[in-house]
Short mmCIF file of C-alpha atoms and ligand atoms in Angstrom, two decimals:
data_model
loop_
_atom_site.label_atom_id
_atom_site.label_comp_id
_atom_site.label_asym_id
_atom_site.label_seq_id
_atom_site.Cartn_x
_atom_site.Cartn_y
_atom_site.Cartn_z
CA MET A 3 125.80 115.53 -9.02
CA THR A 4 127.80 115.75 -5.82
CA GLY A 5 127.48 112.69 -3.62
CA ASN A 6 127.30 112.57 0.15
CA THR A 7 130.90 112.04 1.24
CA ASN A 8 130.42 111.49 4.97
CA THR A 9 131.39 107.83 4.95
CA THR A 10 133.62 105.78 2.69
CA THR A 11 130.68 103.75 1.36
CA ASP A 12 128.71 106.80 0.18
CA PHE A 13 130.94 107.61 -2.75
CA ARG A 14 131.62 104.11 -4.02
CA ASN A 15 130.52 103.35 -7.59
CA THR A 16 129.65 106.96 -8.40
CA ILE A 17 130.63 109.53 -11.03
CA LEU A 18 130.83 113.02 -9.54
CA ASN A 19 130.50 115.97 -11.92
CA GLY A 20 132.73 118.86 -10.85
CA ASP A 21 136.26 120.05 -10.19
CA SER A 22 138.11 117.06 -8.75
CA VAL A 23 140.37 119.26 -6.59
CA GLN A 24 137.28 120.48 -4.74
CA LEU A 25 135.59 117.07 -4.77
CA MET A 26 138.67 115.31 -3.35
CA ARG A 27 138.87 117.86 -0.53
CA ALA A 28 135.53 116.47 0.69
CA LEU A 29 136.91 112.91 0.91
CA PRO A 30 138.54 111.50 4.05
CA ARG A 31 142.26 110.79 3.92
CA ASN A 32 143.41 107.21 3.20
CA ALA A 33 140.03 106.39 1.61
CA VAL A 34 141.11 105.02 -1.78
CA ASP A 35 143.04 101.81 -2.57
CA PHE A 36 144.37 102.67 -6.04
CA ILE A 37 144.35 105.74 -8.31
CA LEU A 38 144.39 105.22 -12.07
CA THR A 39 144.20 108.54 -13.87
CA ASP A 40 144.69 110.15 -17.25
CA PRO A 41 144.83 113.89 -16.55
CA PRO A 42 145.11 116.63 -19.21
CA TYR A 43 148.59 116.45 -20.79
CA LEU A 44 149.10 120.26 -20.77
CA VAL A 45 149.55 120.37 -24.55
CA ASN A 46 146.51 122.45 -25.56
CA TYR A 47 145.15 119.38 -27.36
CA LYS A 48 142.87 119.86 -30.32
CA GLY A 49 141.72 116.78 -32.21
CA ARG A 50 141.35 116.56 -35.98
CA ASP A 51 137.63 117.04 -35.40
CA GLY A 52 138.24 120.18 -33.28
CA ARG A 53 137.42 118.57 -29.93
CA LYS A 54 139.44 119.89 -26.96
CA VAL A 55 140.22 118.71 -23.42
CA ARG A 56 139.33 121.01 -20.53
CA ASN A 57 142.26 122.31 -18.46
CA ASP A 58 144.76 121.12 -21.08
CA ASP A 59 145.87 124.74 -21.52
CA ASN A 60 146.95 125.53 -17.94
CA ALA A 61 148.74 123.82 -15.05
CA GLY A 62 146.90 125.63 -12.25
CA TRP A 63 145.15 122.38 -11.21
CA LEU A 64 148.23 120.14 -11.36
CA ARG A 65 149.83 120.50 -7.91
CA PRO A 66 146.54 120.85 -5.96
CA ALA A 67 145.16 117.75 -7.69
CA PHE A 68 148.17 115.54 -6.91
CA ASN A 69 148.31 116.89 -3.33
CA GLN A 70 144.72 115.73 -2.89
CA MET A 71 145.35 112.39 -4.62
CA HIS A 72 148.20 111.73 -2.18
CA ARG A 73 146.01 112.67 0.80
CA VAL A 74 143.06 110.44 -0.12
CA LEU A 75 145.17 107.43 -1.20
CA LYS A 76 145.69 104.86 1.54
CA TRP A 77 149.15 104.56 3.09
CA GLY A 78 151.07 101.91 1.13
CA GLY A 79 148.90 102.46 -1.97
CA PHE A 80 149.84 102.94 -5.63
CA ALA A 81 148.79 105.49 -8.24
CA VAL A 82 149.29 105.28 -12.00
CA SER A 83 149.23 108.60 -13.83
CA PHE A 84 149.48 109.12 -17.56
CA TYR A 85 151.25 112.37 -18.46
CA GLY A 86 152.31 114.45 -21.44
CA TRP A 87 155.91 113.48 -22.25
CA ASN A 88 156.92 117.06 -23.12
CA ARG A 89 155.58 118.30 -19.76
CA ILE A 90 157.39 115.71 -17.64
CA ASP A 91 159.14 118.47 -15.65
CA LEU A 92 155.82 119.85 -14.44
CA PHE A 93 154.30 116.44 -13.73
CA ALA A 94 157.38 115.11 -11.89
CA ASP A 95 157.57 118.28 -9.75
CA ALA A 96 153.89 117.91 -8.82
CA TRP A 97 154.19 114.18 -7.99
CA LYS A 98 157.26 114.69 -5.81
CA ALA A 99 155.93 117.83 -4.10
CA ALA A 100 152.78 115.87 -3.17
CA GLY A 101 154.89 113.15 -1.52
CA PHE A 102 154.72 110.41 -4.17
CA ARG A 103 157.73 108.25 -5.01
CA MET A 104 158.21 107.38 -8.69
CA VAL A 105 158.69 103.59 -8.58
CA GLY A 106 158.12 102.57 -12.20
CA HIS A 107 157.55 103.88 -15.71
CA ILE A 108 155.07 102.31 -18.12
CA VAL A 109 155.16 102.52 -21.91
CA PHE A 110 151.94 101.81 -23.79
CA HIS A 111 152.85 100.73 -27.30
CA LYS A 112 150.36 101.79 -29.96
CA SER A 113 150.01 100.05 -33.30
CA TYR A 114 149.49 103.46 -34.95
CA SER A 115 150.99 106.98 -34.76
CA SER A 116 149.01 109.64 -32.93
CA SER A 117 151.13 112.23 -34.73
CA SER A 118 154.35 112.48 -36.70
CA ARG A 119 157.02 115.18 -36.71
CA PHE A 120 160.54 114.56 -35.43
CA LEU A 121 159.47 110.98 -34.76
CA ARG A 122 156.35 108.94 -35.36
CA TYR A 123 154.68 109.17 -31.97
CA GLU A 124 153.58 105.62 -31.21
CA HIS A 125 153.48 105.35 -27.45
CA GLU A 126 151.78 106.79 -24.37
CA SER A 127 153.47 106.90 -21.00
CA ALA A 128 152.56 106.74 -17.33
CA TYR A 129 154.39 106.63 -14.02
CA LEU A 130 153.76 104.19 -11.22
CA LEU A 131 153.69 106.26 -8.03
CA ALA A 132 153.81 105.05 -4.43
CA LYS A 133 152.63 106.50 -1.13
CA GLY A 134 154.76 105.34 1.79
CA ASN A 135 156.10 101.83 2.16
CA VAL A 136 154.50 99.77 -0.59
CA THR A 137 154.52 95.99 -0.96
CA PRO A 138 155.46 94.94 -4.51
CA PRO A 139 152.87 92.76 -6.32
CA ALA A 140 153.45 89.00 -6.03
CA SER A 141 153.72 88.74 -9.84
CA PRO A 142 154.96 92.05 -11.30
CA ILE A 143 153.50 92.92 -14.71
CA PRO A 144 155.68 94.08 -17.63
CA ASP A 145 156.29 97.83 -17.97
CA VAL A 146 155.42 97.74 -21.68
CA ILE A 147 151.70 97.25 -22.42
CA ASP A 148 149.98 97.07 -25.82
CA MET A 149 147.50 99.88 -26.42
CA PRO A 150 144.91 99.20 -29.16
CA TYR A 151 143.15 102.15 -30.81
CA SER A 152 140.07 103.13 -28.77
CA GLY A 153 138.37 104.92 -31.67
CA ASN A 154 137.79 108.00 -29.44
CA LYS A 155 134.04 107.69 -29.96
CA LEU A 156 133.12 108.47 -26.34
CA HIS A 157 135.87 111.03 -25.60
CA PRO A 158 138.48 112.90 -27.70
CA THR A 159 141.35 111.16 -25.84
CA GLN A 160 139.66 107.93 -24.82
CA LYS A 161 141.93 105.20 -23.40
CA PRO A 162 141.19 101.57 -24.33
CA VAL A 163 139.98 99.53 -21.36
CA ALA A 164 142.12 96.55 -22.40
CA ALA A 165 145.34 98.48 -21.65
CA LEU A 166 144.09 99.45 -18.17
CA LEU A 167 142.95 96.05 -16.93
CA PRO A 168 146.43 94.73 -16.00
CA LEU A 169 147.06 97.84 -13.87
CA VAL A 170 143.87 97.40 -11.85
CA GLU A 171 144.57 93.69 -11.44
CA ALA A 172 148.14 94.29 -10.24
CA PHE A 173 147.72 97.34 -8.00
CA CYS A 174 144.21 97.25 -6.51
CA PRO A 175 143.33 94.50 -4.04
CA LYS A 176 140.12 92.55 -4.69
CA GLY A 177 137.16 94.48 -3.27
CA GLY A 178 139.26 97.67 -3.20
CA LEU A 179 138.30 101.14 -4.45
CA VAL A 180 139.79 102.58 -7.68
CA MET A 181 139.57 106.37 -8.12
CA ASP A 182 140.03 108.41 -11.30
CA PRO A 183 139.72 112.18 -10.65
CA PHE A 184 140.05 112.94 -14.41
CA ALA A 185 137.64 110.26 -15.55
CA GLY A 186 136.58 111.50 -19.01
CA SER A 187 134.32 108.78 -20.42
CA GLY A 188 135.20 106.48 -17.51
CA SER A 189 137.56 103.94 -19.15
CA SER A 190 139.63 103.32 -15.98
CA LEU A 191 136.42 102.80 -14.00
CA VAL A 192 135.05 100.33 -16.55
CA ALA A 193 138.31 98.38 -16.06
CA ALA A 194 137.79 98.47 -12.28
CA GLN A 195 134.16 97.42 -12.55
CA HIS A 196 135.04 94.61 -14.96
CA LEU A 197 137.48 93.19 -12.39
CA GLY A 198 135.02 93.45 -9.50
CA ARG A 199 136.61 96.47 -7.84
CA ASP A 200 134.62 99.44 -6.58
CA TRP A 201 135.18 102.70 -8.45
CA LEU A 202 134.87 106.46 -8.02
CA GLY A 203 135.12 108.91 -10.92
CA MET A 204 135.28 112.69 -11.05
CA GLU A 205 134.85 114.72 -14.23
CA LEU A 206 134.59 118.47 -14.81
CA ASP A 207 132.71 118.37 -18.10
CA PRO A 208 129.02 117.53 -17.59
CA ASP A 209 128.71 115.79 -20.97
CA HIS A 210 131.68 113.50 -20.26
CA ALA A 211 130.40 112.85 -16.73
CA ALA A 212 127.05 111.82 -18.21
CA THR A 213 128.79 109.57 -20.74
CA ALA A 214 130.79 107.89 -17.97
CA THR A 215 127.66 107.44 -15.83
CA ARG A 216 125.78 105.79 -18.73
CA ARG A 217 128.77 103.63 -19.64
CA LEU A 218 129.28 102.34 -16.10
CA ALA A 219 125.56 101.64 -15.69
CA TRP A 220 125.50 99.76 -18.99
CA HIS A 221 128.58 97.67 -18.18
CA GLY A 222 127.28 97.02 -14.65
CA THR A 223 123.98 95.75 -16.03
CA ALA A 224 125.76 93.69 -18.67
CA ARG A 225 127.98 92.14 -15.99
CA VAL A 226 125.00 91.28 -13.77
CA ALA A 227 123.05 89.94 -16.73
CA ALA A 228 125.94 87.83 -18.03
C1 SAM B 329 142.73 112.97 -20.86
S1 SAM B 329 141.05 113.16 -20.44
C2 SAM B 329 140.59 111.57 -19.77
C3 SAM B 329 140.07 110.61 -20.79
C4 SAM B 329 139.71 109.24 -20.19
N1 SAM B 329 140.90 108.52 -19.85
C5 SAM B 329 138.87 108.40 -21.13
O1 SAM B 329 139.26 107.28 -21.48
O2 SAM B 329 137.78 108.86 -21.52
C6 SAM B 329 141.11 114.20 -19.05
C7 SAM B 329 139.76 114.61 -18.50
O3 SAM B 329 139.92 115.42 -17.33
C8 SAM B 329 138.86 116.35 -17.28
N2 SAM B 329 139.25 117.43 -16.35
C9 SAM B 329 140.07 118.47 -16.57
N3 SAM B 329 140.20 119.21 -15.45
C10 SAM B 329 139.45 118.62 -14.49
C11 SAM B 329 139.18 118.89 -13.12
N4 SAM B 329 139.73 119.94 -12.49
N5 SAM B 329 138.36 118.07 -12.44
C12 SAM B 329 137.79 117.00 -13.05
N6 SAM B 329 138.01 116.67 -14.35
C13 SAM B 329 138.84 117.48 -15.07
C14 SAM B 329 138.65 116.78 -18.72
O4 SAM B 329 137.36 117.29 -18.95
C15 SAM B 329 138.91 115.44 -19.46
O5 SAM B 329 137.69 114.77 -19.73
#
């Protein structure tokens, strides 16, 4: 599915299946209020059940994707991007080359280890990125957030919605548009929808895009029905 992207209302509350670099090129600049994204970590991930993440084995998409994210984000807007801690050099280069300023670092504390080798790996990390002159939130949130186990039932690296809610609340104005160009099963968009923000997801894998579409429709219906 590729939506009509002629006006800013056409792509609100939609999951687009395709390469987000191409899809973002079709969006106008300054169209999005907040980006919350969990891109491939560039670690060639393979879960215990053998599931993989597309584009986790190459960085060809990294700079073009963040260039586009910077272009479509409104001036004075924020982005939060998860990243693979052992690929921070590549991610930081891409963020800075795109024009983002790194204005905060967020640690998501897990109550379990995702792996264990030199350390028990019990946190995820993200950077808070800014485009232009940003206004700090009236009540800044802590930069350590609890991250419960998602169960990974809908996606091999599914993020729990609970850990994403404070970010949407703090960095997207009410009625604003949250975009995730690496949406997976749509967790960031469920957080946006739950808080009454509009949302736009992009996902390369058709199965994950279908999962996200179903999930957002279900949560939307549940919210209306409640
Ligand atoms: C780390 S996962 C996101 C998981 C998501 N946070 C969730 O809770 O389900 C990254 C996703 O980006 C997708 N992806 C990789 N390259 C992409 C591209 N060029 N355009 C759109 N999606 C892409 C992968 O298929 C994968 O589902």
